[in-house]
Short mmCIF file of C-alpha atoms in Angstrom, two decimals:
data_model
loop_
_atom_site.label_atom_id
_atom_site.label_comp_id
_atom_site.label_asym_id
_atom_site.label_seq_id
_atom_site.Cartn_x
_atom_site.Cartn_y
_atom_site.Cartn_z
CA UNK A 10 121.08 138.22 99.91
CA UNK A 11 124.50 137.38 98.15
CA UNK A 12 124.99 133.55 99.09
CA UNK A 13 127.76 131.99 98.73
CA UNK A 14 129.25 128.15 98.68
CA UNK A 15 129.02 127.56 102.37
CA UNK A 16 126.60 125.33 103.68
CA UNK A 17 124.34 125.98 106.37
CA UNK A 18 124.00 123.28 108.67
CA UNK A 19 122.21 122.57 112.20
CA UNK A 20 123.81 121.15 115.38
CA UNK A 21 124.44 117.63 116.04
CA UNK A 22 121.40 115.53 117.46
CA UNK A 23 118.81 117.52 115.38
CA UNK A 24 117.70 115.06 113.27
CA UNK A 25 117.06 112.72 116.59
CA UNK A 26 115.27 115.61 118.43
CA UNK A 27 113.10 116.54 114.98
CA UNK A 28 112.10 112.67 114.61
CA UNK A 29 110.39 112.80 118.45
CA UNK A 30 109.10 116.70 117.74
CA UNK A 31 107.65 116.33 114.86
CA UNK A 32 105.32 113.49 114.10
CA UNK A 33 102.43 115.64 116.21
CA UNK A 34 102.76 118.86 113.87
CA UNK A 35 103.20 117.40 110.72
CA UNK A 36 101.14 113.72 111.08
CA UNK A 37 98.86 113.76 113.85
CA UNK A 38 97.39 110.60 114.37
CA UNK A 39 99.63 109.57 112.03
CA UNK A 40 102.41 106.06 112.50
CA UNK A 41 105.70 105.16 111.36
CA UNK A 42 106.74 108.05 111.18
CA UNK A 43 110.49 108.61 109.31
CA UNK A 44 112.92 111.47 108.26
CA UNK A 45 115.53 111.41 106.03
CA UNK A 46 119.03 112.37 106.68
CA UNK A 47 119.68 115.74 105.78
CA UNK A 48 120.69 117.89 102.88
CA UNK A 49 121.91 121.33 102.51
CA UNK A 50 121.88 124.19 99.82
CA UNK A 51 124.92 125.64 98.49
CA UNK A 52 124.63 128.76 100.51
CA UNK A 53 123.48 130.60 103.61
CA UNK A 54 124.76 133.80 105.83
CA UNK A 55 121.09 134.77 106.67
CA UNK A 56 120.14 131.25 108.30
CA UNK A 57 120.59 127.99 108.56
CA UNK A 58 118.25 125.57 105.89
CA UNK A 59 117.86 122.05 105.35
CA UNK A 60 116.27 119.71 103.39
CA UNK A 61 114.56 116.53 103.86
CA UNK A 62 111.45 114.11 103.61
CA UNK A 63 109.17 113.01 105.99
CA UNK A 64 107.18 109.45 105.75
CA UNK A 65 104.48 108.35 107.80
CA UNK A 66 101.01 106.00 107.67
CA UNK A 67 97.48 108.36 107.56
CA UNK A 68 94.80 107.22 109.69
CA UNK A 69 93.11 106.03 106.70
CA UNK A 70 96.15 103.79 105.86
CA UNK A 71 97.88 105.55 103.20
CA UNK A 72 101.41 106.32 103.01
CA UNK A 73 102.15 109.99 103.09
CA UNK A 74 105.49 111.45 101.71
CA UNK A 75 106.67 115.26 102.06
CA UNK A 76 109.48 117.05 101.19
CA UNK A 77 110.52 119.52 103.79
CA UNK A 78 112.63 122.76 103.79
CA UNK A 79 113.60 123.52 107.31
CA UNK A 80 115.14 127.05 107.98
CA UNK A 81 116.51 128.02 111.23
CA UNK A 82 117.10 131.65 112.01
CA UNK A 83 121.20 132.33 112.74
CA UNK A 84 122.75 133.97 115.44
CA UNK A 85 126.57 133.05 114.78
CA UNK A 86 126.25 135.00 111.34
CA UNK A 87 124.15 137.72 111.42
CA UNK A 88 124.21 139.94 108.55
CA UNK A 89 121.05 142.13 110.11
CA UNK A 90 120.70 143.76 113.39
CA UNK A 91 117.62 141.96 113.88
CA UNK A 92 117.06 138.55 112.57
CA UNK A 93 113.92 136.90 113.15
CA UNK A 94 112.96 133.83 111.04
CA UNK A 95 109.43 133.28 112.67
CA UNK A 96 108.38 136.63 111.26
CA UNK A 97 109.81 135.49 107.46
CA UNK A 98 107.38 132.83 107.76
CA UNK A 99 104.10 134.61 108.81
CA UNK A 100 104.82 137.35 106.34
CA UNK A 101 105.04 134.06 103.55
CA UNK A 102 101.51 132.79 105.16
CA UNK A 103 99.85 136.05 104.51
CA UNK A 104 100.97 136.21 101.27
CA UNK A 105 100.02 133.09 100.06
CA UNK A 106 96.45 134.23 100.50
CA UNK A 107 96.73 137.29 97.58
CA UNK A 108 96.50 136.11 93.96
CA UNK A 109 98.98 135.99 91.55
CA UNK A 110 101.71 135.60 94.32
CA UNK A 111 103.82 132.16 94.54
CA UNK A 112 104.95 131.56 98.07
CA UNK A 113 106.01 127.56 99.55
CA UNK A 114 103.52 126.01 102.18
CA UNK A 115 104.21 127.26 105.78
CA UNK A 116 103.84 124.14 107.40
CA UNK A 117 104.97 125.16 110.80
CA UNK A 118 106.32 127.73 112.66
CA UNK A 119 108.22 127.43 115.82
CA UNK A 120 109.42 130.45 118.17
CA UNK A 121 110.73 128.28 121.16
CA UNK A 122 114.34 128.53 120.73
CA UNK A 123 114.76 125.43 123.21
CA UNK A 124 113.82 122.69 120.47
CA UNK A 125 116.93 123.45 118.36
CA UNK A 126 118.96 126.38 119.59
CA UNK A 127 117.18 129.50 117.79
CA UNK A 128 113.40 129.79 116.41
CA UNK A 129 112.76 127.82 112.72
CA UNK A 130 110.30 127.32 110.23
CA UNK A 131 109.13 124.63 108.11
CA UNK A 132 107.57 124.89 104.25
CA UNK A 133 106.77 122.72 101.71
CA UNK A 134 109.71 122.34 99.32
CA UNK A 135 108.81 123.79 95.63
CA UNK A 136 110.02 121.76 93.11
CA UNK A 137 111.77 124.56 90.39
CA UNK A 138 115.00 125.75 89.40
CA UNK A 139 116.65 129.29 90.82
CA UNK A 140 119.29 131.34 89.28
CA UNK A 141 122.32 131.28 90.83
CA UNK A 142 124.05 134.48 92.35
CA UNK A 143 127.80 132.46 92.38
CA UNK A 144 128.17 131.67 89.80
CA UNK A 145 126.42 134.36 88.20
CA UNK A 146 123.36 133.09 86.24
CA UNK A 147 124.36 135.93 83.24
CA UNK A 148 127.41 133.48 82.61
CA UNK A 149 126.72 129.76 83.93
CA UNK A 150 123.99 127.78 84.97
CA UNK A 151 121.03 126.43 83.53
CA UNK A 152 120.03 129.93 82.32
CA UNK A 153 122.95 129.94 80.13
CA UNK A 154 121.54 126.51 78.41
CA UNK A 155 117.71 127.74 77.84
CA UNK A 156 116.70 129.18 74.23
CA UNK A 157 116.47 133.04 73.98
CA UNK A 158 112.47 132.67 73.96
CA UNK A 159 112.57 130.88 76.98
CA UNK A 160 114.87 133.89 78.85
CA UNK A 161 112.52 136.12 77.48
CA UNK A 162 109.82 134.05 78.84
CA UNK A 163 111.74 134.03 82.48
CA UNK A 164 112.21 137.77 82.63
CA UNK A 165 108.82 138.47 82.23
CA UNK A 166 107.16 136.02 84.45
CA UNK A 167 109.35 137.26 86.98
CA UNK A 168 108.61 140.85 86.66
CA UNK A 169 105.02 139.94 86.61
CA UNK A 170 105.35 138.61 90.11
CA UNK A 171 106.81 142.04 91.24
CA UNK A 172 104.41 143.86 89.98
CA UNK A 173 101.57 141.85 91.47
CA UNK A 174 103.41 141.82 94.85
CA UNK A 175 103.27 146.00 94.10
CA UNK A 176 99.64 145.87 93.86
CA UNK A 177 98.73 143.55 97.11
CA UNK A 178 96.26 145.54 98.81
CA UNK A 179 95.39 143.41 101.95
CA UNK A 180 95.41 145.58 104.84
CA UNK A 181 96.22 143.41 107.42
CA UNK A 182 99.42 142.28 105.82
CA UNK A 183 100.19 146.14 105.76
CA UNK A 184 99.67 146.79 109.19
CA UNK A 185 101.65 143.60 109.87
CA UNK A 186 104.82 144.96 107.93
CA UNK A 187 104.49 148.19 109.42
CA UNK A 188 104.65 146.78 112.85
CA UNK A 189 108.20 148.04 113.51
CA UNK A 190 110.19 150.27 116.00
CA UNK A 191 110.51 152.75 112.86
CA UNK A 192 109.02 155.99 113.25
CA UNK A 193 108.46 157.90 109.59
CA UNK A 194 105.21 158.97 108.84
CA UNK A 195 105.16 158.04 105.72
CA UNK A 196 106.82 154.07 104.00
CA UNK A 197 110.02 155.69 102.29
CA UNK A 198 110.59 157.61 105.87
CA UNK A 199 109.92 154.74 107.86
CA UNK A 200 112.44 152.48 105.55
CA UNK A 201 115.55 155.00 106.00
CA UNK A 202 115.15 155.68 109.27
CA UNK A 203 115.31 151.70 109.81
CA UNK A 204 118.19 151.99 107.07
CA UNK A 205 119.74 154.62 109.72
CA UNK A 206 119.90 152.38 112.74
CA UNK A 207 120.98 149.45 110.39
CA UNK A 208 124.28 151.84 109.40
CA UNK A 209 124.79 152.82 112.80
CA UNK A 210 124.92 149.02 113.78
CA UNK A 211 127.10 148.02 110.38
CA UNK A 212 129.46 151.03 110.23
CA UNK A 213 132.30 149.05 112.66
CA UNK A 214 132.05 146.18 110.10
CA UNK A 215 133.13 148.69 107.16
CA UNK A 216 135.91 147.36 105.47
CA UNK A 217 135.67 148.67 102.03
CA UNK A 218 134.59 151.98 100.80
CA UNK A 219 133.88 153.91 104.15
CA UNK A 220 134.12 157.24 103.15
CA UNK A 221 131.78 156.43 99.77
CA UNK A 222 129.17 154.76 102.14
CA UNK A 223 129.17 157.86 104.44
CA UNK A 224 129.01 160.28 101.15
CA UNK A 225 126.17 158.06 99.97
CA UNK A 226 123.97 157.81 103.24
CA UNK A 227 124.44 161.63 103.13
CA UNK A 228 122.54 161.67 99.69
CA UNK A 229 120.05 159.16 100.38
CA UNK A 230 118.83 161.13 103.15
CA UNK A 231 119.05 164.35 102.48
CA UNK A 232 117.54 163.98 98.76
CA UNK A 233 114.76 161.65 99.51
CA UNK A 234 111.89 162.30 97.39
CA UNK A 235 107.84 163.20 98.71
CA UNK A 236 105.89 160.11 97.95
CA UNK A 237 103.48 158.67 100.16
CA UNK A 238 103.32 155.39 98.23
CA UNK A 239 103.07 152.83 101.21
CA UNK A 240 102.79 149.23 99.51
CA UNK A 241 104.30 146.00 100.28
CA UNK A 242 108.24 145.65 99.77
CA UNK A 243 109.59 142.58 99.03
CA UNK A 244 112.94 143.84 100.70
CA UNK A 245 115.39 141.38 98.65
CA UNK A 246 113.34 141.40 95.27
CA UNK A 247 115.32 139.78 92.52
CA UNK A 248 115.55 136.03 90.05
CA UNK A 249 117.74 134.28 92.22
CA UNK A 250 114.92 134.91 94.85
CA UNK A 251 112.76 132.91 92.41
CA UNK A 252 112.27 129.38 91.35
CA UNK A 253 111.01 128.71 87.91
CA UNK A 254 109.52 125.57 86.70
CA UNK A 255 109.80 124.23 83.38
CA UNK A 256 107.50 126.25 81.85
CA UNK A 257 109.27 129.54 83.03
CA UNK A 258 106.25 130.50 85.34
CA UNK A 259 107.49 131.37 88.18
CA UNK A 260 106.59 128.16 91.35
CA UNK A 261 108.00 130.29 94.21
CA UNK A 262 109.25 133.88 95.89
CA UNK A 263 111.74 133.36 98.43
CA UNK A 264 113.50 135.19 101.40
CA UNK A 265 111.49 137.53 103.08
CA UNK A 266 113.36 138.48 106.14
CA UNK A 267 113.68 142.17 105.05
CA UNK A 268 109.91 142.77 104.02
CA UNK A 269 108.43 145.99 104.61
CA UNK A 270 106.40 148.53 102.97
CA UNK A 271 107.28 151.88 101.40
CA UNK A 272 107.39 152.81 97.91
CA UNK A 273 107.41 150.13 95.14
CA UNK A 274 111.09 151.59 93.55
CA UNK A 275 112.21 150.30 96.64
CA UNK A 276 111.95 146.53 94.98
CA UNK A 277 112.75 147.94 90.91
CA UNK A 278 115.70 150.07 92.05
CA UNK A 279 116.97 146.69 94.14
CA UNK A 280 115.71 144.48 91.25
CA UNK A 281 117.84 146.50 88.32
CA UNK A 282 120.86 147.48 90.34
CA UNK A 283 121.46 143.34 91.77
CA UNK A 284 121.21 142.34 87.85
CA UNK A 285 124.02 145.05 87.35
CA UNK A 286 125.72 143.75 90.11
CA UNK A 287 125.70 140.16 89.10
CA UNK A 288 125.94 141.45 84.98
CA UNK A 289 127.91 144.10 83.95
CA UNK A 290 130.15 145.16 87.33
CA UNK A 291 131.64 141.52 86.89
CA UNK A 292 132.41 142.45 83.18
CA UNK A 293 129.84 140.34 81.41
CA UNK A 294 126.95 140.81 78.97
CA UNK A 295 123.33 140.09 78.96
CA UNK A 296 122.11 137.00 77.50
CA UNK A 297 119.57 137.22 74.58
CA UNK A 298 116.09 137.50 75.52
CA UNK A 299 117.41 139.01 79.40
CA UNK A 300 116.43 141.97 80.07
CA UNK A 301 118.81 145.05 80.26
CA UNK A 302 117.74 148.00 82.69
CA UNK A 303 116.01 149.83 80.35
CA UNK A 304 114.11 146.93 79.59
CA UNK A 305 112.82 145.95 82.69
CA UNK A 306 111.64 149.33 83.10
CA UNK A 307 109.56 149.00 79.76
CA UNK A 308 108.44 145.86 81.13
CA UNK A 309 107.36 146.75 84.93
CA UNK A 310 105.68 149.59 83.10
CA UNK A 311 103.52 147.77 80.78
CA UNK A 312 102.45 144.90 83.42
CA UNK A 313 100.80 147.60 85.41
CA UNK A 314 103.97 149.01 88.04
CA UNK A 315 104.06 152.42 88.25
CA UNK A 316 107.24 154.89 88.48
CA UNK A 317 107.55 158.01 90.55
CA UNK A 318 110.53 159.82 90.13
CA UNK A 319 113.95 159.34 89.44
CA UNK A 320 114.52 155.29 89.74
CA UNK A 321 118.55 156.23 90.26
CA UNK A 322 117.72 157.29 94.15
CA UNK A 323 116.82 153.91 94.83
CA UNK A 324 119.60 151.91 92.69
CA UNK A 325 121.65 154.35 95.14
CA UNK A 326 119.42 152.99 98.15
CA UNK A 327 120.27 149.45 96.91
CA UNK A 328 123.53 149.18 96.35
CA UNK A 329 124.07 151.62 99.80
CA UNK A 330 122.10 148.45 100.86
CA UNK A 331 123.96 145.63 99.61
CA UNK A 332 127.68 146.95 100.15
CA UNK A 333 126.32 146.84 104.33
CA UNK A 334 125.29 143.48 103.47
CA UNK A 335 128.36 142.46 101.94
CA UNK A 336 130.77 144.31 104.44
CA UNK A 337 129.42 142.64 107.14
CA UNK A 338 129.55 139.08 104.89
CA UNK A 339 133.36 139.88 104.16
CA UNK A 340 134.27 140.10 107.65
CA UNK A 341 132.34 137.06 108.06
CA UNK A 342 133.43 135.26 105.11
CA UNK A 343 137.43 136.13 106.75
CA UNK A 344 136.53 135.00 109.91
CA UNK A 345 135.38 131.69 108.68
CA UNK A 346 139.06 131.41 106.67
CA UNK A 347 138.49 132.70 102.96
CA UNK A 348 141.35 134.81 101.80
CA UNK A 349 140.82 138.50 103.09
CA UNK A 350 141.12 139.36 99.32
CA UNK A 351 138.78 137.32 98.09
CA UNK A 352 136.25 137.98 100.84
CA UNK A 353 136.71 141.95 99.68
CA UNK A 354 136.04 141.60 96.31
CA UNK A 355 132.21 141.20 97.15
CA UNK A 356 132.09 144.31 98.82
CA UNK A 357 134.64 146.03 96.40
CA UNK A 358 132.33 145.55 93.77
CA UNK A 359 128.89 147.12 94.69
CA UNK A 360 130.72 149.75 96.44
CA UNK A 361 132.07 150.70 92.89
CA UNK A 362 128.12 150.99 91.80
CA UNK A 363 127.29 153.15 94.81
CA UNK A 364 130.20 155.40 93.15
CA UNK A 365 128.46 155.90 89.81
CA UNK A 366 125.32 156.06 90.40
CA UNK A 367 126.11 159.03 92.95
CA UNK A 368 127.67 160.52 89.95
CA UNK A 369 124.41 159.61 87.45
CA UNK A 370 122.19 160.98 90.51
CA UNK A 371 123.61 164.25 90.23
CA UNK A 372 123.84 164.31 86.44
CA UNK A 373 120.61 166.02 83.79
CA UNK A 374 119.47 163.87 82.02
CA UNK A 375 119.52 160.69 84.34
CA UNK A 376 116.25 158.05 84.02
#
């Protein structure tokens, strides 16, 4: 997801109805049991997330201390036809059973809308740092302040953890993902025919680059390739999906909510177009030590990912993807009072990739 400075927040009384709720869920048998007041992140049109810490007495005596991420699933904001935050968090609960793949601590999920207003999830909050999407992390942030060995370091931790997420092979998880009202036979048909009701849903909400997005959809699904590769797909694969701790290993994966299965370039051609997004569309360079495209191709290669085809279809996918996503946010963003020009500029932007890489799609010699 593109986030942005707004900051998710819940409804009034929900700190006083979370202090009587939860005390049986997260401390059973537990006593004095205390929350914090609230915090929120810099950013959320996919749901609403909090932070705080819970205190309470063991029955052994001890003092227990936790810090919380609550995330509540929106329905004032949607940016997908089908939101469902429950399902975010069982997909995270699977995962954290496969090696090599970081996810937070499910702690509880809750599908009874009644307690808050909408179904939520708690986790465990990871203690790390994430690269930020606004600003971009190619020009400010802490990124900008680490040594070249330690980007280095960064960019291949993280493609590490995409290529072990690419070689998951827990069948139940599958079949879980797969559990959708798609009807392909194979992943990559089952992914555009959801992508086919999710443009039918977005196309009123088009307001920038229509006739491109029409032109592109076109492409993408009349020059699909064969592959029957049917893995897990992260859905929103990327480094600002990541927290990294000091060592530049990689503490956490986050945002799940679009998770399915399908071919693996599904995640790279996501991964490398969102890095051009954030990079080079916005007219800035890469760092030393980050990765350009060709270079995370090298790298996904030689950690064991495997590439079938030509990875422009699915940059073409992604950014067809992400100017839905950020159409629908700009109508959002307007509605909510930021200038209409400002709130077009995100859409303006990825709608100018979907442009060329139509044109490098249909040009010899393209990766």
């Amino acid at each position: 997801m593109v986030y942005t400075p707004t900051r998710g927040e819940l409804g009034g009384g929900a700190r006083e109805i979370l202090d009587s709720w939860l005390p049986e869920r997260v401390a059973p048998g537990g006593t004095g049991f205390e929350i914090s007041d609230f915090s929120a992140p810099d950013a959320g049109y996919s749901g609403k997330t909090v932070f705080f810490t819970a205190n309470w007495t063991d029955t052994t005596g001890t003092r227990q201390e936790v810090d919380l991420v609550l995330r509540m699933q929106a329905s004032d904001h949607q940016l997908f036809t089908e939101p469902d935050a429950p399902r975010q968090a069982e997909i995270m609960q699977r995962l954290g059973r496969s090696a090599g793949i970081a996810v937070p601590q499910i702690v509880w999920i809750e599908h009874d809308d009644s307690i808050l207003g909408a179904p939520f999830y708690l986790m465990r909050r990871v203690t790390g740092r994430t690269p930020s999407d606004v600003p971009s992390w190619h020009k400010r942030g802490w990124t900008t302040e680490l040594s070249t060995s330690e980007r280095e370091l960064l960019c291949d931790n993280a493609i590490k953890s995409l290529v072990a997420i690419h070689q998951v092979d827990d069948r139940e998880l599958l079949n879980f993902l797969r559990a959708d009202p798609a009807t392909g036979t194979t992943g990559l048909a089952r992914y555009l025919d959801n992508l086919r009701r999710w443009y039918e849903w977005a196309r009123e909400d088009l307001v920038v680059g229509a006739d491109v997005l029409e032109r592109a959809f076109d492409v993408i699904m009349t020059e699909a390739p064969a592959t029957d590769r049917d893995g897990v797909v992260w859905g929103d694969a990327r480094v600002g999906n990541m927290s990294f701790a000091d060592d530049m290993s990689v503490a956490a994966l986050f945002d799940w909510e679009t998770a399915t299965t399908g071919p693996p370039e599904i995640d790279l051609g996501w991964w490398l177009m969102f890095e051009e997004f954030l990079c080079e569309a916005l007219g800035f360079a890469r760092m030393p030590g980050v990765l350009d495209t060709d270079g995370t191709i090298d790298r996904y290669l030689e950690f064991g990912g495997r590439i079938d085809g030509d990875i422009t279809y699915y940059k073409l996918v992604a950014a067809f993807v992400l100017s839905l996503i950020n159409n629908r946010l700009a109508v959002l963003l307007a509605r909510d009072g930021l200038d209409v020009d400002v709130a077009h500029s995100y859409p303006k932007t990825v709608v100018a990739l979907v442009e060329r890489y139509l044109s490098e799609l249909h040009t010899e010699g393209t990766r």
